[in-house]
Coordinates of C-alpha atoms and ligand atoms in Angstrom, one line a residue:
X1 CA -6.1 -66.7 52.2
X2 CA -4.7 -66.7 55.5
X3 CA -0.5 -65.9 56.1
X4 CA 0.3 -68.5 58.4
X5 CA 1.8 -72.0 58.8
X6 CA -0.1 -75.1 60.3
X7 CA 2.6 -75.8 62.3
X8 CA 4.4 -72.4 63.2
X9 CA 0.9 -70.9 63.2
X10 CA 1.1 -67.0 62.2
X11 CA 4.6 -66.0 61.4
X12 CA 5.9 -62.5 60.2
X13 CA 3.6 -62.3 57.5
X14 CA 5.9 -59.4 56.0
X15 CA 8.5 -61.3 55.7
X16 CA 6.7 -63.8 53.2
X17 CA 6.4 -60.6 50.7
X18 CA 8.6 -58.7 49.1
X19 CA 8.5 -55.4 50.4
X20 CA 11.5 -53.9 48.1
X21 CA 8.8 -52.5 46.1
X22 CA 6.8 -50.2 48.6
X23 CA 8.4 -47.2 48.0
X24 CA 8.6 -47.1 44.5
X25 CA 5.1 -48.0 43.6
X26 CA 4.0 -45.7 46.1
X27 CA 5.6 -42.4 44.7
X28 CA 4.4 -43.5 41.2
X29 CA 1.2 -43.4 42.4
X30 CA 1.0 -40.3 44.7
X31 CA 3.9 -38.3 44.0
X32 CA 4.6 -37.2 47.5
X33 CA 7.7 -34.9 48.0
X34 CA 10.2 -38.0 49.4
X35 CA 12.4 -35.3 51.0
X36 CA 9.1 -33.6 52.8
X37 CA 7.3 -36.6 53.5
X38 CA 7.0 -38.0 57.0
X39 CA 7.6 -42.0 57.2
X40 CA 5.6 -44.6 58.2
X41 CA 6.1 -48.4 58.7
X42 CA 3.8 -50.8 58.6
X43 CA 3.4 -54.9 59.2
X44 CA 0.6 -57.1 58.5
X45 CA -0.9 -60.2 60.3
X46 CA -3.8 -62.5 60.1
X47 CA -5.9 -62.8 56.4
X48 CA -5.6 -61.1 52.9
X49 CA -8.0 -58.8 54.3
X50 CA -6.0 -57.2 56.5
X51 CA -3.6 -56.8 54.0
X52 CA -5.9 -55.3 51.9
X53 CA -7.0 -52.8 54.1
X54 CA -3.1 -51.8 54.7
X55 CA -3.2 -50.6 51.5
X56 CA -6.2 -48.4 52.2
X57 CA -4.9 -47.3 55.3
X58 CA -1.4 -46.3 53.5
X59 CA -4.0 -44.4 50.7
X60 CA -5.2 -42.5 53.6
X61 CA -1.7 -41.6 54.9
X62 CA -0.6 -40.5 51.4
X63 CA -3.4 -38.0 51.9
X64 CA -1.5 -36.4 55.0
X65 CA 2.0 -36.5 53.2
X66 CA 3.0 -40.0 54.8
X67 CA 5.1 -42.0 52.6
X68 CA 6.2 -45.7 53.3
X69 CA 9.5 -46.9 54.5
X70 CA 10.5 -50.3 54.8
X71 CA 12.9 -49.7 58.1
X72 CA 11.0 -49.1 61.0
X73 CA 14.3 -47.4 62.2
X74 CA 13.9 -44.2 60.3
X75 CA 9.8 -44.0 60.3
X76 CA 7.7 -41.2 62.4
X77 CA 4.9 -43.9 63.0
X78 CA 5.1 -47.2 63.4
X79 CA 1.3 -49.5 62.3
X80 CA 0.8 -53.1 63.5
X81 CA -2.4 -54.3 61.8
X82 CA -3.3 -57.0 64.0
X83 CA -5.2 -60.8 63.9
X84 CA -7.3 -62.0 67.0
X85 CA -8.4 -65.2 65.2
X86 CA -6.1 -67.4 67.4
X87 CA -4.4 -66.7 70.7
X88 CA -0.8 -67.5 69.0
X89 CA -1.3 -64.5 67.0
X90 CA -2.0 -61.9 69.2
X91 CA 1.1 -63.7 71.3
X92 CA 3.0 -62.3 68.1
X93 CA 1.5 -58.7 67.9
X94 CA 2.5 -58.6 71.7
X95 CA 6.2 -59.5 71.1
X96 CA 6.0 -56.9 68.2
X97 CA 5.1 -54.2 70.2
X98 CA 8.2 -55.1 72.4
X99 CA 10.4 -54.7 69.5
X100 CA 8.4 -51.0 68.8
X101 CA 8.9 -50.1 72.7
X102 CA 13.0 -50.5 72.0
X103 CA 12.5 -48.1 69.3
X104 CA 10.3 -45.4 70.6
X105 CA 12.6 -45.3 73.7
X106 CA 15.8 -45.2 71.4
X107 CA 13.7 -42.1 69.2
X108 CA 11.4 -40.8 71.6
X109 CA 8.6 -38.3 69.3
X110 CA 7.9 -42.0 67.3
X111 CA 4.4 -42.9 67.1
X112 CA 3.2 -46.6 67.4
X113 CA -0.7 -47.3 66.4
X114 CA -2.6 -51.0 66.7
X115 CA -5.3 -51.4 63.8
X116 CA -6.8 -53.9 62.9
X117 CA -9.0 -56.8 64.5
X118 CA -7.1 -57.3 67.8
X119 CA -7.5 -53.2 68.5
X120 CA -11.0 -54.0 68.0
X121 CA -11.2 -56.7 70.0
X122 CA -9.5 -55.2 73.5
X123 CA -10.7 -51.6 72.5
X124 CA -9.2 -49.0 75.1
X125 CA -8.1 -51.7 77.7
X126 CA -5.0 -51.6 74.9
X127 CA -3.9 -48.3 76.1
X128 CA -4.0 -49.3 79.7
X129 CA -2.1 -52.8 78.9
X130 CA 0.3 -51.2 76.1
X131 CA 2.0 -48.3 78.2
X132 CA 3.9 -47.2 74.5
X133 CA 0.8 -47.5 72.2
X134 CA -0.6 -44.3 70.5
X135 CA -3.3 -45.3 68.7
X136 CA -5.9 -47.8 68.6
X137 CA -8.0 -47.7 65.4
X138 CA -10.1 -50.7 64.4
X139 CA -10.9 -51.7 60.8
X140 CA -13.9 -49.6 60.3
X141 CA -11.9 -46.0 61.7
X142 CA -9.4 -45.9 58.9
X143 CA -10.4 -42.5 57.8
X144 CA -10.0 -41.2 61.0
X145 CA -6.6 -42.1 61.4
X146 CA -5.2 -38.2 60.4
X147 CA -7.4 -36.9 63.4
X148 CA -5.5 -39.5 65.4
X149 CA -2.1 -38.9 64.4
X150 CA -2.1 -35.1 64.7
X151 CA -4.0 -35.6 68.4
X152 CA -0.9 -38.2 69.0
X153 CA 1.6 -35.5 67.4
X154 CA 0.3 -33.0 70.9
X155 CA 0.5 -36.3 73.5
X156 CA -2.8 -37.3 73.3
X157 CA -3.3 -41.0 73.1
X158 CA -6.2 -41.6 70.9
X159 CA -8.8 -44.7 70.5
X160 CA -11.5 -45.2 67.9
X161 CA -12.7 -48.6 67.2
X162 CA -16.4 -47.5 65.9
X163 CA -17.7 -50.1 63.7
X164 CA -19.9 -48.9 60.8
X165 CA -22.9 -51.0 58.8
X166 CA -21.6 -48.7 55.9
X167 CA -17.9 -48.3 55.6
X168 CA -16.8 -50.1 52.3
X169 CA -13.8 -47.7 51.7
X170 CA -15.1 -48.1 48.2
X171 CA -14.3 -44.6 47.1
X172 CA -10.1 -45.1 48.3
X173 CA -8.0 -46.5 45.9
X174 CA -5.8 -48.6 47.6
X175 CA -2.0 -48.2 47.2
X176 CA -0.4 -51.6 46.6
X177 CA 2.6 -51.9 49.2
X178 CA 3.9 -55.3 48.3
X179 CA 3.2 -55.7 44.8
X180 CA 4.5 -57.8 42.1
X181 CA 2.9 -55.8 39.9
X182 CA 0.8 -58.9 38.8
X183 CA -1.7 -60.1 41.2
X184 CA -3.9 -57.8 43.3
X185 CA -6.4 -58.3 46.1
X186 CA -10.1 -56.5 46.2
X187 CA -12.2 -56.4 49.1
X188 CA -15.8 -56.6 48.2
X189 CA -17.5 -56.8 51.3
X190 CA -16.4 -56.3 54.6
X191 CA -17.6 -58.0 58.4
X192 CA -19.3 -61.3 59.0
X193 CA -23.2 -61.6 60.1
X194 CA -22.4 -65.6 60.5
X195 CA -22.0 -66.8 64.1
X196 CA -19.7 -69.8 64.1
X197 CA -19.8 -70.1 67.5
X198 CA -15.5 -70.8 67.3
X199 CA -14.5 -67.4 65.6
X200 CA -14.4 -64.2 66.8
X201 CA -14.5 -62.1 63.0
X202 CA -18.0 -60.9 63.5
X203 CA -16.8 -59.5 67.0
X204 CA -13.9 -57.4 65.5
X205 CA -15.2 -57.0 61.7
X206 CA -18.4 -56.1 62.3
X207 CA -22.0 -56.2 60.5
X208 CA -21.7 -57.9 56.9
X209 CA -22.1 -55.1 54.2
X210 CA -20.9 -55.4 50.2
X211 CA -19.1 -52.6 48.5
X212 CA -20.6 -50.8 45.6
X213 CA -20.5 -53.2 42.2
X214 CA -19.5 -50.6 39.7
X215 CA -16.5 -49.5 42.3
X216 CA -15.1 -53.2 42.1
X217 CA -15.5 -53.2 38.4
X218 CA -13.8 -49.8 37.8
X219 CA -10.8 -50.8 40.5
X220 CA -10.4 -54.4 38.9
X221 CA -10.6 -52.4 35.2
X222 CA -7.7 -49.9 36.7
X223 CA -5.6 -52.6 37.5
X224 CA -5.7 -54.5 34.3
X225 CA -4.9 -51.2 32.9
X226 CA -2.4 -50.8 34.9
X227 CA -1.1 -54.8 33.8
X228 CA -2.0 -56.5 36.5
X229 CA -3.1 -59.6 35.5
X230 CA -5.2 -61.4 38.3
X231 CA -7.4 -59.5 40.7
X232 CA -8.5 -61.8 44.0
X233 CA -12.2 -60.6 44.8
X234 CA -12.2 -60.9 49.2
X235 CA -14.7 -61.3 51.5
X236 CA -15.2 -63.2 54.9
X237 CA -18.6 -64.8 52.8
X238 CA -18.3 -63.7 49.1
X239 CA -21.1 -66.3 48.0
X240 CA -23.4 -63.9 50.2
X241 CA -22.1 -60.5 48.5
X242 CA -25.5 -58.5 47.6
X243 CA -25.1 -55.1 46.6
X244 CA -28.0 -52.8 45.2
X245 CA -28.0 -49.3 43.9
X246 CA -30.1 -46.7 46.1
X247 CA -33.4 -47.2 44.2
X248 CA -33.5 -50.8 44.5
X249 CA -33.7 -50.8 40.5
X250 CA -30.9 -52.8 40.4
X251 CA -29.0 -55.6 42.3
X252 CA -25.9 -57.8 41.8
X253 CA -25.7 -60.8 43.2
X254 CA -21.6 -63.1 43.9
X255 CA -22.5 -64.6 40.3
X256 CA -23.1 -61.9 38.7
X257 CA -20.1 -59.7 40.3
X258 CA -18.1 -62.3 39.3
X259 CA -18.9 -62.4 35.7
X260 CA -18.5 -58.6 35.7
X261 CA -15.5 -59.0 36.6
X262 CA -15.0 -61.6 34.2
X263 CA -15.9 -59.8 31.5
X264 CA -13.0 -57.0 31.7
X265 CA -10.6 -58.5 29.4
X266 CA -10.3 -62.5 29.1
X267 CA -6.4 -62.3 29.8
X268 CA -7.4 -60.7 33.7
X269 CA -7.8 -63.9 35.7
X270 CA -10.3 -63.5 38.4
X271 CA -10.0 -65.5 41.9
X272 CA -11.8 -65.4 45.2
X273 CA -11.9 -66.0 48.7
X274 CA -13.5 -67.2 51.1
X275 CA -16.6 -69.3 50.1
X276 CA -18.9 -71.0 52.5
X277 CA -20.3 -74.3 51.9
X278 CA -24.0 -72.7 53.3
X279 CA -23.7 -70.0 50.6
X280 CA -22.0 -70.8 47.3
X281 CA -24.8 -71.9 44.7
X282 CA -24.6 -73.4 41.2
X283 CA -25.0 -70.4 40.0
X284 CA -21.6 -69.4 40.9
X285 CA -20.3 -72.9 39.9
X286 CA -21.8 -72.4 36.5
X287 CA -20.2 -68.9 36.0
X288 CA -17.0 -70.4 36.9
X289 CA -17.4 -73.0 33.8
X290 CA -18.2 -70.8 31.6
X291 CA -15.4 -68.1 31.8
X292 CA -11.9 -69.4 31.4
X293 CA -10.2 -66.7 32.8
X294 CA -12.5 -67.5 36.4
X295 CA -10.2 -69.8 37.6
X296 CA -11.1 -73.5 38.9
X297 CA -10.3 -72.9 42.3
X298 CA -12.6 -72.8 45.2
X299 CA -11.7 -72.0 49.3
X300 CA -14.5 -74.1 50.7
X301 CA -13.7 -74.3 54.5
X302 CA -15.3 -77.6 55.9
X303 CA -13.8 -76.6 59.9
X304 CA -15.1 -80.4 60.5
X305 CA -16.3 -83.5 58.6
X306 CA -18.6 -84.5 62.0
X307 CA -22.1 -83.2 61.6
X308 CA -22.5 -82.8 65.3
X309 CA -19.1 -80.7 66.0
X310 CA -20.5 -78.5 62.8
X311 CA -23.6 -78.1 64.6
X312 CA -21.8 -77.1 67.4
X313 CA -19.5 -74.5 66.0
X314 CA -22.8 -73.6 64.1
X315 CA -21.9 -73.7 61.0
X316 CA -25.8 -74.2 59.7
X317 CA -24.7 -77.7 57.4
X318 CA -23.9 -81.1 58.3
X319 CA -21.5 -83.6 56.4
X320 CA -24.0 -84.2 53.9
X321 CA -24.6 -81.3 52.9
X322 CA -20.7 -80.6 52.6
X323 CA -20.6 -83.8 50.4
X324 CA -23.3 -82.7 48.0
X325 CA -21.4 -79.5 47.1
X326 CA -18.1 -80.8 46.9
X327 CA -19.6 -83.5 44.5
X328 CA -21.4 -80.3 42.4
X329 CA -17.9 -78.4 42.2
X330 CA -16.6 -81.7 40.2
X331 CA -19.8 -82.0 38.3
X332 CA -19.9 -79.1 37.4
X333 CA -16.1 -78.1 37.1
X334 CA -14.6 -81.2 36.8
X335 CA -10.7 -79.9 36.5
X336 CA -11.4 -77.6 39.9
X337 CA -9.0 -78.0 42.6
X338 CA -10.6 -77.4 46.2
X339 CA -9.1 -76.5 49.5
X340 CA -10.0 -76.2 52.8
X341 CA -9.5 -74.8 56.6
X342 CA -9.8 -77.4 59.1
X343 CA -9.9 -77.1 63.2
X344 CA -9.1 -79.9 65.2
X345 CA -10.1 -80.5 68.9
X346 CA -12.9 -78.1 69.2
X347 CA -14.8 -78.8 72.1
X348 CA -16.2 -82.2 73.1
X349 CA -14.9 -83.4 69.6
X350 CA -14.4 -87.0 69.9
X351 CA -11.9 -89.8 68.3
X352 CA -14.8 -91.2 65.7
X353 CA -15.7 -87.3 65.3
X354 CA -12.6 -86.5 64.5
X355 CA -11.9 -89.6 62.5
X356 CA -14.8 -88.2 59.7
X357 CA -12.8 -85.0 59.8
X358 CA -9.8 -87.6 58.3
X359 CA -12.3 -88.9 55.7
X360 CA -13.4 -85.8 54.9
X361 CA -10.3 -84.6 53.5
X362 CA -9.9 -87.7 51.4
X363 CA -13.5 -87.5 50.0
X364 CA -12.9 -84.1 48.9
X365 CA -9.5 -84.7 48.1
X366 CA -8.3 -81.0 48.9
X367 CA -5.7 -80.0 47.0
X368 CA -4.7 -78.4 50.0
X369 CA -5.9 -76.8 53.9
X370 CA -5.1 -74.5 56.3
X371 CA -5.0 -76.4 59.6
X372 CA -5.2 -75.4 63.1
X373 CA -6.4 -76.3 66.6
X374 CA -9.0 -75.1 68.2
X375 CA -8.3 -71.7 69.9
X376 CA -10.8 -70.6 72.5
X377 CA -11.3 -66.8 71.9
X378 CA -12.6 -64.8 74.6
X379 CA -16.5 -63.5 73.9
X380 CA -17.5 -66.1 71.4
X381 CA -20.6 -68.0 71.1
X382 CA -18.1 -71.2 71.8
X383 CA -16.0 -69.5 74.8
X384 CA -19.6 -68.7 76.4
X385 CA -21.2 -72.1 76.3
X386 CA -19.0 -74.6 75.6
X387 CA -16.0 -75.6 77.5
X388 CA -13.1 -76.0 76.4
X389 CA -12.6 -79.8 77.0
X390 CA -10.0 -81.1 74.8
X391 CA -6.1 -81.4 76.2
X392 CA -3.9 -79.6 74.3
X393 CA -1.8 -82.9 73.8
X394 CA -5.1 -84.6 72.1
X395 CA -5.5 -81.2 69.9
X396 CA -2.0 -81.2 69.0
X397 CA -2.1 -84.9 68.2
X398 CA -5.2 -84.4 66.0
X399 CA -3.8 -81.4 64.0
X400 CA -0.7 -83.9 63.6
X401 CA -2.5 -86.9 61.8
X402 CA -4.4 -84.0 59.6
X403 CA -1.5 -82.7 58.6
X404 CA 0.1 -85.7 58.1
X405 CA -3.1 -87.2 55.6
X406 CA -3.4 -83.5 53.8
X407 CA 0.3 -83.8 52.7
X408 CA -0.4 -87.1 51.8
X409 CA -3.4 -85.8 49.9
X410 CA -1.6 -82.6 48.4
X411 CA 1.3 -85.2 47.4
X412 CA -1.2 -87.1 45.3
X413 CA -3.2 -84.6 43.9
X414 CA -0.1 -83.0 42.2
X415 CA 1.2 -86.0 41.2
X416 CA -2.0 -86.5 39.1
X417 CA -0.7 -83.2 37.5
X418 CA 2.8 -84.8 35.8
X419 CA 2.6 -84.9 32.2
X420 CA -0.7 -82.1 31.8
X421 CA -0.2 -79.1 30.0
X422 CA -1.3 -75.7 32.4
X423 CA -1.6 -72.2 31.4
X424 CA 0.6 -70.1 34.0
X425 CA 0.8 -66.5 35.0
X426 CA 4.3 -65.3 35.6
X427 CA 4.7 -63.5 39.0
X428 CA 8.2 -63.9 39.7
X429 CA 11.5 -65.7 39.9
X430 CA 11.4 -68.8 42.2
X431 CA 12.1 -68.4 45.3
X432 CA 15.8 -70.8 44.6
X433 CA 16.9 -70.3 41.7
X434 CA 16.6 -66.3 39.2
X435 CA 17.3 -68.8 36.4
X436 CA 13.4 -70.5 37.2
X437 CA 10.3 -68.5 37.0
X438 CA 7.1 -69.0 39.3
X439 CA 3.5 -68.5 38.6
X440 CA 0.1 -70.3 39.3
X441 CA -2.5 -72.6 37.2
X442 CA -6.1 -71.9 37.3
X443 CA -6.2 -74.0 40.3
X444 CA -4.1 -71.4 42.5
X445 CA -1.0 -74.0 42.1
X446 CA 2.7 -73.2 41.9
X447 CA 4.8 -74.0 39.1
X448 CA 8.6 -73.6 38.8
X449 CA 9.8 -73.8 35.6
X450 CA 13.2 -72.8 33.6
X451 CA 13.4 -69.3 32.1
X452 CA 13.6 -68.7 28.4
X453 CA 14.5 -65.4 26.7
X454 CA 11.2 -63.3 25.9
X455 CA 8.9 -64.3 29.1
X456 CA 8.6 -61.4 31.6
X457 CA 6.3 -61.6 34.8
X458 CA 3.2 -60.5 33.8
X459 CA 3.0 -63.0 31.2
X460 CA 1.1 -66.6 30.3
X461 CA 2.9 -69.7 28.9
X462 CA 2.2 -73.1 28.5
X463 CA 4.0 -75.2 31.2
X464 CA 4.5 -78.9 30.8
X465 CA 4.6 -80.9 34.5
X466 CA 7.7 -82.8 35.0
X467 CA 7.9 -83.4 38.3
X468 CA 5.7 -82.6 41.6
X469 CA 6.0 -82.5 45.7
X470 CA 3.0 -81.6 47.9
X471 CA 3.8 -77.8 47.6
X472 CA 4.8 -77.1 44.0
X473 CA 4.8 -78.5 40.9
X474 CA 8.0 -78.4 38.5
X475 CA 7.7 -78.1 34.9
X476 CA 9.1 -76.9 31.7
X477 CA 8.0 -74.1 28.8
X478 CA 6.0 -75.5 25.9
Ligands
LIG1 N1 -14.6 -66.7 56.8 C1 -13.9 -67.8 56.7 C2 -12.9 -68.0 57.8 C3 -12.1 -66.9 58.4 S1 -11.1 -67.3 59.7 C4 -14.8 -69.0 56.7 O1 -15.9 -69.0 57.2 O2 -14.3 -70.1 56.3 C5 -9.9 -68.4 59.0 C6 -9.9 -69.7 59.6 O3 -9.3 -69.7 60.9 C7 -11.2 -70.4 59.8 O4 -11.7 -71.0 58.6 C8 -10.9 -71.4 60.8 O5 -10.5 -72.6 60.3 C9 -9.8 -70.8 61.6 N2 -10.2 -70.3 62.9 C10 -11.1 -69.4 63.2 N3 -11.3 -69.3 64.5 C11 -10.5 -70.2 65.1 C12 -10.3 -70.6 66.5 N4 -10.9 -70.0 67.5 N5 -9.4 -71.6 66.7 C13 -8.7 -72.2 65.7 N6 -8.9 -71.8 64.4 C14 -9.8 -70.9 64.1
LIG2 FE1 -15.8 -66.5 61.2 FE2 -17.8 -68.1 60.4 FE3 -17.7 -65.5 59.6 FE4 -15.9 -67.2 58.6 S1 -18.1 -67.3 58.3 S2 -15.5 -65.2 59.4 S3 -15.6 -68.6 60.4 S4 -18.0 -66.3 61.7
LIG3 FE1 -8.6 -61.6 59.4 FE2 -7.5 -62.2 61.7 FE3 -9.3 -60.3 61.6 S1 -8.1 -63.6 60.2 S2 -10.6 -60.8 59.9 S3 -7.3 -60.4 60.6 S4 -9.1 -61.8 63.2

């Protein structure tokens, strides 16, 4: 779920997508005037959420006759959606904004607004540390950011960072920037009422709250429609999604969203993201058996195999708890692959404590994790009571030997896959070779696999495994 690299830690998410396609999809779908239109440019960071609500927030620009570009050179305002959830990448939204400061002095009358989680987090001190910023709007002020703009367009610099209990955007139909045309994302809920005492999402996020069920259903139905063939359903804590109509008389719980969703069409696969091991029941482990086109692919963060650190970062299980899901995802689901985000060094964490985070991954036998080390973020739970203890050497040293096992793990676990037979979803030509085509299994891995005439992207096929590393798998068409 999250754009960044364990060791490089965020980088230019942007980059990883291909953003030929903005401009195109986007007049498709609103038919602005591309002469008349004023320009806006706008980069991602941090989770799929963000990027998710970049397509809202460009839905609520089409609305004031704002079309995309792709060069920040020729836009009339330029967006950084920002990430707080580790220092490293606000460092990056920082060096951004240098970049943006170039260009508003080289085009003075261009507008440059912070969104997203790091707006929320430093609120108007951003306009007294960012001399060139415009605009900060945080995730839950998207609709206001017309009022902004035009109080901008008369020199007025402009802050709203009002969280809501309400704000789903449910009603906006996002306008997919860097599409394939294939794979979509869907928010279902947005915020986090969990308190891990390491993260700073329910800070800049906000108060938990699930989006209407019959609006995912319809937006999910739309794209399927539309041929997309996967929709990813997103949430900080999807297994918690709960969502009732007005009058109580009904209520839809993950599991049942899910199979909703399921039930669309059997060739629109469904994913999800981000499931925590508290939350996710056999409930939604048996929906996942029973509908094929639910894939067998779970998120399930452990942060730490040591059932004091978890207590610490209060993450409300221990290691045995952990264990017994993990062991009812394979009962239950036996060809499900599992992965996992992992923090090393949090505070006080000790060699033997860090050692069951080792064994952790091997028990589980994650296909594959996001690692990090622990970031101390100013305001949380952690930052206020614990210190920060652990040298950045050890940390770094930690992450190292986690790394190191995961790709050991990864390596393993896709070698298990030579010779099996997976269904695939085209999304694309690989990223070497337009003679090879990429797409994804049911358990979220990449196969790359020779062309043959007929297959477009959009499509299944049946792709034998011939060979495999610890990122991708390499096959042929059967
Ligand atoms: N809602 C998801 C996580 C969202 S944040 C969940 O509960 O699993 C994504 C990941 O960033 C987390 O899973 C965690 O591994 C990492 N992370 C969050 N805060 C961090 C911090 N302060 N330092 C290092 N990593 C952190
Ligand atoms: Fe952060 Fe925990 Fe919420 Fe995930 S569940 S977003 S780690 S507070
Ligand atoms: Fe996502 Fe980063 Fe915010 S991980 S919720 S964009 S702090």
């Amino acid at each position: 779920m999250y754009n960044d690299n364990p060791t490089l830690d965020f980088k230019i998410a942007n980059k990883t997508i291909d953003e030929s396609k903005q401009g195109e999809v986007f007049f498709q779908e609103k038919k602005v005037n591309e002469e008349d239109a004023k320009r806006f440019y706008i980069e991602s960071y941090g989770c799929q959420m963000n990027f998710s609500d970049s397509e809202i927030v460009a839905s609520i620009l089409a609305e004031t006759g704002y079309a995309p570009t792709r060069n920040m050179e020729e836009s009339d305002l330029i967006l950084i959606n920002t990430c707080s959830i580790r220092e490293k990448a606000e460092d990056t939204v920082r060096k951004r904004l240098r970049v943006f400061d170039k260009i508003k002095q080289e085009r003075p009358g261009t507008l440059v607004g912070v969104l997203g989680c790091m707006a929320e987090r430093l609120k108007k001190k951003f306009l007294e540390e960012e001399q060139l910023v415009d605009m900060v709007v945080g995730p839950d002020a998207y609709r206001d950011l017309p009022n902004l703009i035009a109080g901008a367009d008369d020199g007025e610099r402009g802050v709203n960072v009002l969280l809501s209990r309400e704000e789903t955007y449910a009603d906006i139909n996002p306008i997919r920037l860097q599409s394939n045309g294939v794979t979509a994302f869907i928010s279902i809920m947005r915020g986090c009422d969990n308190m891990c005492s390491f993260c700073v999402v329910p800070f800049t996020r906000g108060r938990e709250r699930s989006r209407d069920a019959y609006s995912v259903v319809a937006e999910a139905t739309a794209l399927y429609e539309r041929g997309f063939r996967e929709v990813t359903l997103l949430g900080q804590n999807v297994d918690s999604y709960k969502w009732s109509t007005p009058d109580d008389s009904e209520s839809v719980n993950f599991a049942q969203l899910l199979e909703r969703v399921a039930l669309i069409h059997p060739d629109l696969r469904v994913r999800f993201s981000t499931s925590h091991p508290k939350d996710i029941t056999d409930e939604v482990l048996h929906t996942m058996a029973k509908y094929e086109n639910i894939c067998k692919y779970i998120h399930l963060p452990v942060q730490s195999g040591n059932s004091r650190v978890l207590d610490l970062m209060n993450r409300t299980y221990d290691r045995d708890w952990y264990k017994e899901r993990v062991e009812a995802i394979y009962r239950i689901i036996p060809d499900c692959a599992i992965s996992s985000d992992v923090i090393c060094g949090f505070c006080t964490e000790t060699e033997e404590e860090h050692a069951d985070t080792l064994s952790m991954i091997e028990f589980a036998n994650y296909s594959m994790s996001y690692m990090f080390y622990y970031s101390e973020r100013p305001g949380t739970l952690a930052a206020r009571k614990y210190e920060d203890d652990i040298p950045l050497e050890v940390k770094k040293k930690r992450l190292n030997e986690v790394i190191r096992l995961q790709n050991q793990v990864s390596f393993k676990h896709n070698q298990a896959d030579i010779g099996k037979t997976f269904k695939v979803l085209i999304e694309g030509d690989s990223k070497k070779s337009d003679q090879d085509f990429k797409g994804r299994n049911s358990q979220n891995k990449m196969l790359v696999f020779p062309k043959k005439e007929g297959l477009k992207v959009g499509d299944y096929c049946e792709v034998k495994v011939l060979d495999a590393t610890s990122a991708t798998l390499k096959g042929e068409l059967i």
